[in-house]
Tab-separated table of C-alpha atoms in Angstrom:
chain	number	residue	atom	x	y	z
A	1	MET	CA	25.158	57.826	11.654
A	2	SER	CA	24.684	54.221	12.911
A	3	GLU	CA	25.159	53.087	9.678
A	4	LEU	CA	28.825	54.445	9.641
A	5	ASP	CA	31.759	51.819	9.737
A	6	LEU	CA	33.554	54.658	12.486
A	7	ASN	CA	36.614	52.133	12.349
A	8	LEU	CA	36.919	53.512	8.278
A	9	ILE	CA	37.478	57.541	9.261
A	10	PRO	CA	41.198	56.608	9.864
A	11	TYR	CA	41.069	55.581	6.524
A	12	LEU	CA	39.822	58.760	4.741
A	13	VAL	CA	42.110	60.652	6.865
A	14	ALA	CA	45.038	58.229	5.099
A	15	LEU	CA	43.884	58.203	1.516
A	16	GLU	CA	43.595	62.418	1.878
A	17	GLU	CA	46.911	62.493	3.440
A	18	THR	CA	48.675	59.803	1.205
A	19	ARG	CA	46.338	60.017	-2.460
A	20	ASN	CA	47.805	56.982	-2.638
A	21	VAL	CA	45.673	53.291	-2.264
A	22	SER	CA	49.413	51.719	-1.601
A	23	ARG	CA	50.631	54.342	1.126
A	24	ALA	CA	47.580	54.696	3.159
A	25	GLY	CA	47.219	50.860	3.315
A	26	ALA	CA	51.550	51.152	4.323
A	27	ARG	CA	50.489	54.076	7.084
A	28	LEU	CA	47.825	52.293	8.484
A	29	GLY	CA	49.800	49.172	8.588
A	30	VAL	CA	47.493	47.428	6.368
A	31	SER	CA	47.358	45.944	2.849
A	32	GLN	CA	46.108	47.477	-0.574
A	33	PRO	CA	42.996	45.558	-1.260
A	34	ARG	CA	41.195	46.595	3.045
A	35	VAL	CA	42.754	49.940	1.694
A	36	SER	CA	40.095	49.407	-1.628
A	37	ALA	CA	37.534	47.901	0.430
A	38	ALA	CA	37.365	50.725	3.152
A	39	LEU	CA	37.122	52.963	0.088
A	40	ALA	CA	34.289	50.948	-0.887
A	41	LYS	CA	31.579	51.574	1.983
A	42	LEU	CA	32.947	54.840	2.381
A	43	ARG	CA	31.908	55.922	-1.836
A	44	GLU	CA	28.633	53.796	-1.069
A	45	TYR	CA	27.946	55.705	2.395
A	46	PHE	CA	28.210	59.041	0.988
A	47	GLY	CA	26.929	58.338	-1.712
A	48	ASP	CA	30.399	60.095	-3.259
A	49	PRO	CA	33.263	58.866	-4.824
A	50	LEU	CA	34.880	60.880	-2.757
A	51	PHE	CA	38.831	60.527	-4.644
A	52	VAL	CA	39.429	60.068	-8.641
A	53	ARG	CA	42.329	58.843	-10.287
A	54	THR	CA	44.095	61.757	-12.054
A	55	SER	CA	47.594	62.727	-13.631
A	56	ARG	CA	48.264	63.872	-10.738
A	57	GLY	CA	46.435	60.550	-8.715
A	58	MET	CA	44.140	59.867	-6.588
A	59	GLU	CA	42.717	63.392	-5.761
A	60	PRO	CA	39.668	64.530	-3.789
A	61	THR	CA	35.758	65.537	-4.173
A	62	PRO	CA	34.462	68.474	-2.469
A	63	ARG	CA	32.909	66.155	-0.585
A	64	ALA	CA	35.906	64.761	0.790
A	65	LEU	CA	37.201	67.742	1.119
A	66	ALA	CA	34.042	68.553	3.016
A	67	LEU	CA	34.984	65.546	5.627
A	68	ILE	CA	38.718	65.775	6.325
A	69	PRO	CA	38.637	68.190	8.700
A	70	ALA	CA	36.189	67.022	10.848
A	71	ALA	CA	37.605	63.365	10.451
A	72	ARG	CA	40.825	64.569	11.630
A	73	ASP	CA	39.213	65.916	14.626
A	74	ALA	CA	37.699	63.862	15.510
A	75	LEU	CA	41.231	61.419	15.238
A	76	VAL	CA	43.532	64.094	17.395
A	77	GLN	CA	40.539	63.962	20.241
A	78	ILE	CA	39.963	60.249	19.750
A	79	GLU	CA	44.087	59.775	20.418
A	80	ARG	CA	44.302	62.191	23.171
A	81	GLY	CA	41.209	59.941	24.860
A	82	LEU	CA	43.034	57.410	24.566
A	83	SER	CA	46.460	57.757	25.294
A	84	SER	CA	46.723	60.507	27.840
A	85	ALA	CA	46.095	59.898	31.700
A	86	VAL	CA	43.420	62.059	33.199
A	87	ASP	CA	45.803	62.380	35.856
A	88	PHE	CA	49.139	64.262	34.520
A	89	ASP	CA	51.852	62.698	35.784
A	90	PRO	CA	55.416	64.817	35.027
A	91	ALA	CA	57.949	63.034	36.848
A	92	THR	CA	57.014	59.780	34.623
A	93	SER	CA	56.580	61.297	30.812
A	94	THR	CA	58.307	61.067	28.614
A	95	HIS	CA	56.022	63.172	26.240
A	96	THR	CA	58.003	66.601	23.486
A	97	PHE	CA	56.297	69.171	24.193
A	98	SER	CA	56.399	71.355	21.574
A	99	ILE	CA	56.199	75.092	21.906
A	100	ALA	CA	55.794	77.615	19.050
A	101	LEU	CA	58.497	80.702	19.548
A	102	SER	CA	61.105	83.193	18.102
A	103	ASP	CA	63.394	83.675	18.466
A	104	VAL	CA	62.772	86.019	21.063
A	105	GLY	CA	61.071	83.661	22.557
A	106	GLU	CA	63.615	81.092	22.704
A	107	ILE	CA	66.155	83.211	24.584
A	108	VAL	CA	63.042	84.820	27.246
A	109	PHE	CA	61.462	81.211	27.816
A	110	LEU	CA	63.965	78.412	26.887
A	111	PRO	CA	66.652	78.289	29.374
A	112	ARG	CA	64.401	78.226	33.167
A	113	LEU	CA	61.522	76.216	31.268
A	114	LEU	CA	64.979	73.584	30.755
A	115	GLN	CA	66.018	74.046	34.116
A	116	GLU	CA	62.616	73.373	35.415
A	117	PHE	CA	62.179	70.140	33.350
A	118	ALA	CA	65.484	69.217	34.689
A	119	LEU	CA	63.556	70.082	37.749
A	120	ARG	CA	60.383	68.110	37.990
A	121	ALA	CA	59.432	66.722	34.755
A	122	PRO	CA	62.737	64.959	34.361
A	123	ASN	CA	62.045	61.845	31.092
A	124	ALA	CA	60.450	64.315	28.852
A	125	ASN	CA	61.632	67.081	25.971
A	126	LEU	CA	60.980	70.308	24.614
A	127	ARG	CA	61.013	71.274	20.804
A	128	SER	CA	60.828	74.930	19.893
A	129	VAL	CA	59.245	75.180	16.567
A	130	SER	CA	59.083	79.137	14.585
A	131	LEU	CA	56.393	79.251	12.033
A	132	PRO	CA	53.850	81.611	10.664
A	133	HIS	CA	51.206	82.377	12.379
A	134	VAL	CA	48.652	80.598	10.009
A	135	ASP	CA	51.008	77.133	10.379
A	136	VAL	CA	50.409	77.931	13.867
A	137	GLU	CA	47.445	78.760	14.842
A	138	ARG	CA	46.309	75.026	13.070
A	139	GLY	CA	48.917	73.543	15.204
A	140	LEU	CA	47.881	74.464	18.279
A	141	GLU	CA	44.328	73.301	17.140
A	142	GLY	CA	45.041	69.693	14.986
A	143	GLY	CA	47.805	69.330	18.989
A	144	SER	CA	50.819	69.789	17.302
A	145	ILE	CA	51.826	72.138	18.790
A	146	ASP	CA	50.959	72.521	22.873
A	147	LEU	CA	51.268	76.487	23.400
A	148	ALA	CA	52.137	80.031	22.078
A	149	LEU	CA	54.432	81.718	24.085
A	150	GLY	CA	55.869	85.014	23.166
A	151	TYR	CA	53.737	87.701	20.817
A	152	PHE	CA	51.313	86.722	18.668
A	153	PRO	CA	48.138	89.411	18.225
A	154	ASP	CA	46.702	87.302	15.233
A	155	LEU	CA	45.839	85.049	18.077
A	156	GLY	CA	42.337	85.940	18.673
A	157	GLY	CA	38.933	84.860	18.840
A	158	THR	CA	36.572	82.117	20.519
A	159	ASN	CA	39.055	79.322	19.893
A	160	PHE	CA	42.290	80.582	21.434
A	161	PHE	CA	42.389	81.357	24.742
A	162	GLN	CA	45.636	83.565	26.001
A	163	GLN	CA	47.186	84.125	29.593
A	164	ARG	CA	49.367	87.508	29.996
A	165	LEU	CA	52.766	86.418	31.709
A	166	PHE	CA	54.730	89.957	31.439
A	167	THR	CA	55.248	92.929	29.926
A	168	HIS	CA	58.619	94.314	27.529
A	169	ARG	CA	59.668	97.343	25.919
A	170	PHE	CA	62.522	98.212	23.298
A	171	ILE	CA	66.163	99.214	24.175
A	172	CYS	CA	69.138	100.617	21.683
A	173	LEU	CA	72.512	98.423	20.936
A	174	MET	CA	76.194	99.880	19.559
A	175	ARG	CA	79.515	99.129	20.492
A	176	ARG	CA	80.880	100.636	23.219
A	177	SER	CA	83.517	102.099	21.103
A	178	HIS	CA	80.825	103.586	19.463
A	179	PRO	CA	81.266	107.154	18.768
A	180	LEU	CA	78.406	108.042	20.069
A	181	ALA	CA	78.170	105.632	23.714
A	182	ALA	CA	80.032	108.258	25.677
A	183	HIS	CA	76.641	110.119	25.735
A	184	PRO	CA	72.860	110.325	25.939
A	185	LEU	CA	71.362	109.719	22.222
A	186	THR	CA	69.255	112.351	20.886
A	187	LEU	CA	66.917	111.728	18.066
A	188	GLU	CA	68.542	113.885	15.482
A	189	GLN	CA	71.335	111.312	16.569
A	190	PHE	CA	68.735	107.751	16.353
A	191	LEU	CA	66.936	109.175	13.429
A	192	SER	CA	70.730	110.044	10.909
A	193	CYS	CA	72.688	106.789	12.735
A	194	GLY	CA	73.471	104.124	9.798
A	195	HIS	CA	70.621	100.837	11.864
A	196	ALA	CA	70.539	97.291	11.559
A	197	VAL	CA	67.488	96.113	11.140
A	198	VAL	CA	65.246	92.814	11.578
A	199	ARG	CA	62.879	91.564	9.700
A	200	ALA	CA	61.669	88.740	11.629
A	201	ASP	CA	59.217	86.250	11.762
A	202	GLY	CA	58.098	87.168	15.020
A	203	ARG	CA	55.826	90.192	15.045
A	204	SER	CA	57.212	92.547	18.044
A	205	GLN	CA	59.130	94.003	15.424
A	206	GLU	CA	56.049	95.085	13.932
A	207	VAL	CA	55.161	97.386	16.894
A	208	LEU	CA	58.197	99.203	16.868
A	209	GLU	CA	58.308	100.197	13.047
A	210	LYS	CA	54.126	100.382	13.170
A	211	HIS	CA	54.817	103.232	15.540
A	212	LEU	CA	57.938	104.657	13.729
A	213	ALA	CA	55.761	104.773	11.027
A	214	LYS	CA	53.062	106.565	12.885
A	215	ALA	CA	55.256	109.886	14.377
A	216	ARG	CA	56.932	109.865	11.036
A	217	LEU	CA	59.725	108.787	11.717
A	218	TYR	CA	62.028	107.968	9.640
A	219	ARG	CA	65.844	105.770	10.122
A	220	ARG	CA	68.256	104.640	7.376
A	221	ALA	CA	68.260	100.910	6.716
A	222	VAL	CA	71.806	100.256	5.956
A	223	LEU	CA	70.885	96.120	6.362
A	224	GLU	CA	67.868	94.186	6.621
A	225	THR	CA	68.141	91.392	8.337
A	226	PRO	CA	65.815	88.217	9.583
A	227	HIS	CA	67.833	87.010	11.684
A	228	PHE	CA	69.142	88.321	15.665
A	229	MET	CA	71.353	86.590	16.243
A	230	SER	CA	74.202	88.370	13.668
A	231	LEU	CA	73.784	91.710	15.673
A	232	PRO	CA	76.727	91.101	18.314
A	233	PHE	CA	79.285	90.291	15.724
A	234	ILE	CA	77.794	92.989	13.269
A	235	LEU	CA	77.266	95.897	15.627
A	236	SER	CA	80.745	95.198	17.176
A	237	ARG	CA	82.445	96.003	14.240
A	238	THR	CA	80.543	98.760	12.372
A	239	ASP	CA	78.743	102.308	13.623
A	240	LEU	CA	75.240	100.370	13.436
A	241	ILE	CA	72.919	100.864	16.413
A	242	ALA	CA	70.086	98.474	16.047
A	243	THR	CA	66.604	98.692	18.605
A	244	VAL	CA	65.295	95.564	19.949
A	245	PRO	CA	62.962	93.739	22.567
A	246	HIS	CA	64.842	94.916	25.866
A	247	ALA	CA	66.054	90.641	26.301
A	248	ILE	CA	67.732	90.791	23.896
A	249	GLY	CA	69.680	93.593	24.618
A	250	TYR	CA	70.545	92.199	27.832
A	251	ALA	CA	71.732	88.897	27.231
A	252	TYR	CA	74.119	90.150	24.451
A	253	ALA	CA	75.602	93.561	26.009
A	254	ALA	CA	75.588	90.360	28.696
A	255	GLU	CA	77.491	87.555	26.799
A	256	HIS	CA	79.696	90.723	24.445
A	257	ALA	CA	81.698	92.831	25.895
A	258	SER	CA	81.890	95.050	23.086
A	259	ILE	CA	77.654	96.072	23.441
A	260	VAL	CA	76.698	98.552	25.243
A	261	LEU	CA	72.817	99.005	25.574
A	262	VAL	CA	71.514	102.490	25.084
A	263	GLU	CA	67.880	103.901	25.648
A	264	PRO	CA	66.453	104.875	22.724
A	265	PRO	CA	65.670	108.888	23.006
A	266	LEU	CA	62.328	108.454	22.228
A	267	SER	CA	58.405	106.996	23.984
A	268	LEU	CA	58.689	103.161	22.335
A	269	PRO	CA	55.910	101.496	22.764
A	270	ARG	CA	55.385	98.283	25.700
A	271	PHE	CA	54.151	95.009	23.782
A	272	ASN	CA	53.017	92.202	26.605
A	273	LEU	CA	54.439	88.706	26.514
A	274	ARG	CA	51.214	86.279	26.897
A	275	GLN	CA	51.355	81.830	26.694
A	276	HIS	CA	48.071	81.240	23.504
A	277	TRP	CA	46.247	77.439	24.103
A	278	HIS	CA	43.373	76.343	22.010
A	279	ARG	CA	39.720	75.593	23.472
A	280	LYS	CA	39.685	71.909	22.341
A	281	PHE	CA	42.531	71.035	25.304
A	282	HIS	CA	41.485	73.803	27.542
A	283	ASN	CA	40.953	70.474	29.793
A	284	ASP	CA	44.088	68.405	28.766
A	285	ALA	CA	46.295	67.419	32.153
A	286	ARG	CA	49.117	67.448	29.247
A	287	THR	CA	48.596	70.464	28.744
A	288	VAL	CA	47.092	72.749	31.849
A	289	TRP	CA	50.285	71.562	33.396
A	290	LEU	CA	52.371	72.809	31.030
A	291	ARG	CA	50.473	76.240	30.669
A	292	SER	CA	50.422	76.456	35.283
A	293	LEU	CA	54.322	75.761	34.911
A	294	VAL	CA	54.994	78.617	32.177
A	295	ALA	CA	52.663	81.263	34.246
A	296	GLU	CA	54.231	80.006	37.740
A	297	LEU	CA	57.778	81.276	36.034
A	298	PHE	CA	56.876	83.995	33.745
A	299	ASN	CA	54.900	86.721	35.503
A	300	ASP	CA	55.021	90.460	36.392
A	301	ALA	CA	56.849	89.643	39.786
A	302	LEU	CA	60.002	87.706	38.624
A	303	ASP	CA	60.663	89.365	35.703
A	304	GLU	CA	63.740	88.729	35.253
A	305	TRP	CA	64.629	91.101	32.880
A	306	PRO	CA	65.667	95.208	33.645
A	307	LYS	CA	63.036	97.250	33.470
């Protein structure tokens, strides 16, 4: 390692990401000959061509593919170490915090977070991302996502920390003038009624679907949709009912006079909402501040959603 010029590592990563010497130079702010010279040094040190020209451009060799993850992680750590002060000051920070959320998570977490950001970190920003769990895992590991908030059952193992915040349950929604709205819903009515079923990227709905399947309870999904947002408008004009996380239900009933809440006629599972972060950033001052804020705002004692 004493013979390897660590200044060459950014060239290795840029070449892998761009697959082109000129574009790698533009990304790094250096000339094409300088990138070519750096690649020659890397090839000499590792005894491998690292990148070869093909009909699709420059393709990495197996040796380069094995080196890239460690090189990229090293750059992330160096960048964070150099750009972040040991003591993070939210009052002066202009950082954009990136949080992985489902649409349910946005309703639960974002309003209160934005209120507190306005008071404690007025120059900082929030970015909400909704991604498949594999991309969330990569984002947390690479540092492009600071936290994952909500129900993420796949974020386990020794590389991730998690903290339980509070527990949510399910509730039924229907229009106020629905024929079944006047009396408690029975199981027979629940199963015979037409349902609007959400198949969203968020994992909480899986808890409901797996429970019903295990109990061998089958309802007719007249509508399947990937979106929660359209439910109030659909339910208000049909005789369909929907079963959703209760934060969604209470938010919609508060905003839409035509929608009412109905208790499910069977015992449904509950699910814990947690915050997740990668072990690499466990001691990062900026992430520590964000985690502390989330834990302060969202917990059993302050759960604003009616039980």
